Short mmCIF file of C-alpha atoms in Angstrom, two decimals:
data_model
loop_
_atom_site.label_atom_id
_atom_site.label_comp_id
_atom_site.label_asym_id
_atom_site.label_seq_id
_atom_site.Cartn_x
_atom_site.Cartn_y
_atom_site.Cartn_z
CA GLN A 1 28.19 -54.08 62.60
CA VAL A 2 27.36 -50.87 61.24
CA GLN A 3 29.91 -48.34 60.42
CA LEU A 4 32.37 -46.03 58.23
CA VAL A 5 36.00 -47.15 59.05
CA GLU A 6 38.14 -44.54 57.28
CA SER A 7 41.94 -45.66 56.24
CA GLY A 8 44.73 -44.50 54.79
CA GLY A 9 46.44 -42.33 56.69
CA GLY A 10 51.05 -41.77 57.28
CA LEU A 11 53.46 -39.04 56.95
CA VAL A 12 54.43 -37.68 54.37
CA GLN A 13 57.25 -35.67 53.20
CA ALA A 14 55.42 -31.48 52.33
CA GLY A 15 54.31 -31.68 48.78
CA GLY A 16 53.26 -35.15 49.16
CA SER A 17 49.99 -36.93 48.41
CA LEU A 18 47.81 -39.91 49.92
CA ARG A 19 44.78 -41.53 49.01
CA LEU A 20 42.28 -41.86 52.13
CA SER A 21 40.04 -44.53 51.96
CA CYS A 22 36.09 -44.63 53.16
CA LYS A 23 34.33 -47.61 53.65
CA ALA A 24 31.06 -48.42 54.26
CA SER A 25 30.46 -51.82 56.38
CA GLY A 26 26.64 -53.28 57.92
CA PHE A 27 24.88 -50.36 55.00
CA SER A 28 25.44 -49.27 51.35
CA LEU A 29 26.16 -45.74 51.16
CA ALA A 30 25.36 -45.38 47.76
CA PRO A 31 21.93 -43.32 49.11
CA TYR A 32 24.13 -41.09 51.08
CA GLY A 33 26.02 -38.17 50.46
CA ILE A 34 29.98 -39.05 52.51
CA ALA A 35 31.29 -35.73 53.68
CA TRP A 36 34.94 -35.59 54.82
CA PHE A 37 35.80 -33.73 57.60
CA ARG A 38 39.02 -32.80 58.99
CA GLN A 39 40.86 -32.05 63.38
CA ALA A 40 43.61 -30.86 64.11
CA PRO A 41 43.97 -30.02 67.83
CA GLY A 42 43.75 -27.34 68.58
CA LYS A 43 41.45 -25.70 66.49
CA GLU A 44 37.28 -26.08 64.55
CA ARG A 45 36.32 -29.29 62.88
CA GLU A 46 36.69 -27.85 59.38
CA GLY A 47 34.64 -29.23 56.38
CA VAL A 48 36.81 -30.19 53.44
CA SER A 49 35.33 -32.44 50.87
CA CYS A 50 31.66 -33.55 49.76
CA ILE A 51 30.08 -35.98 46.74
CA ASN A 52 27.02 -36.98 47.33
CA SER A 53 23.97 -39.86 46.12
CA GLY A 54 23.16 -39.91 43.01
CA ASN A 55 24.94 -36.94 40.48
CA GLY A 56 27.87 -37.57 42.58
CA ARG A 57 27.98 -33.55 41.79
CA THR A 58 31.09 -32.92 44.07
CA TYR A 59 31.88 -29.72 46.96
CA TYR A 60 35.58 -28.62 47.91
CA ALA A 61 37.02 -26.33 50.21
CA ASN A 62 39.16 -23.95 48.70
CA PHE A 63 42.03 -24.07 51.11
CA VAL A 64 41.73 -27.30 49.19
CA LYS A 65 40.44 -26.70 46.01
CA GLY A 66 42.69 -27.83 42.75
CA ARG A 67 44.89 -30.29 45.05
CA PHE A 68 42.01 -33.17 46.47
CA ALA A 69 39.72 -35.03 44.98
CA VAL A 70 37.41 -36.90 45.73
CA SER A 71 35.16 -39.84 44.93
CA ARG A 72 33.37 -43.12 45.13
CA ASP A 73 32.70 -46.19 43.52
CA ASN A 74 29.33 -48.44 45.35
CA ALA A 75 30.10 -50.78 43.79
CA LYS A 76 32.79 -51.43 46.17
CA ASN A 77 30.77 -49.47 49.20
CA THR A 78 33.66 -47.29 49.70
CA VAL A 79 34.03 -43.18 48.89
CA TYR A 80 37.87 -41.73 48.26
CA LEU A 81 39.68 -38.58 49.07
CA GLN A 82 43.17 -38.12 46.86
CA MET A 83 44.92 -35.52 48.68
CA ASN A 84 47.40 -34.43 46.53
CA SER A 85 50.67 -31.06 46.67
CA LEU A 86 49.78 -31.19 50.03
CA LYS A 87 50.80 -28.52 53.14
CA PRO A 88 51.85 -28.68 56.37
CA GLU A 89 48.39 -26.90 57.55
CA ASP A 90 46.51 -29.98 56.00
CA THR A 91 47.62 -31.98 59.84
CA ALA A 92 45.41 -32.98 60.44
CA VAL A 93 42.70 -36.29 61.72
CA TYR A 94 40.77 -36.96 59.07
CA TYR A 95 37.33 -38.38 59.02
CA CYS A 96 34.13 -39.45 56.88
CA ALA A 97 30.39 -39.41 57.88
CA GLU A 98 27.28 -39.48 56.38
CA ALA A 99 26.49 -35.91 54.58
CA ASP A 100 23.74 -33.29 53.58
CA CYS A 101 26.33 -31.06 50.50
CA SER A 102 25.70 -27.97 49.31
CA ASP A 103 28.55 -25.06 48.66
CA SER A 104 27.58 -23.31 51.51
CA ALA A 105 28.20 -26.50 53.81
CA TYR A 106 28.04 -29.66 54.50
CA ASN A 107 25.63 -30.60 57.76
CA LEU A 108 26.87 -33.88 59.12
CA ILE A 109 23.20 -35.95 58.85
CA GLY A 110 24.59 -39.07 60.34
CA LEU A 111 26.85 -42.37 60.84
CA LYS A 112 30.55 -40.27 61.56
CA GLY A 113 33.63 -42.89 61.46
CA GLN A 114 36.12 -43.31 63.35
CA GLY A 115 40.09 -40.95 61.62
CA THR A 116 42.90 -41.78 60.47
CA GLN A 117 45.92 -39.02 61.12
CA VAL A 118 47.52 -37.88 58.36
CA THR A 119 50.49 -35.45 59.02
CA VAL A 120 52.69 -33.93 56.52
CA SER A 121 56.19 -32.79 57.71
CA SER A 122 57.96 -29.13 56.22
#
């Protein structure tokens, strides 16, 4: 089955860390840019970070710069999002998706995972 599956979410106190994983099954994600998005209840979806295929260039939303880091391990068919110094406003469902990455936008172009809940308590 062709899918992206996120894991690693959970409940953490403010200032804590989590590492999310986005694992592809049924296909290789090596040729694809992968973006992380998040959506909180009552809010619009927002792009968090994106990583290109090939050169692995990374992009970050201003509100996570210096706190989050995206990486990929094509041998494991997995993209990661390391989230440090978490804040209550980071609480959302985080999901990964095939995307075109650029400085101005992360354009969702294909498969999207079901998401993993991240809750940051104050």
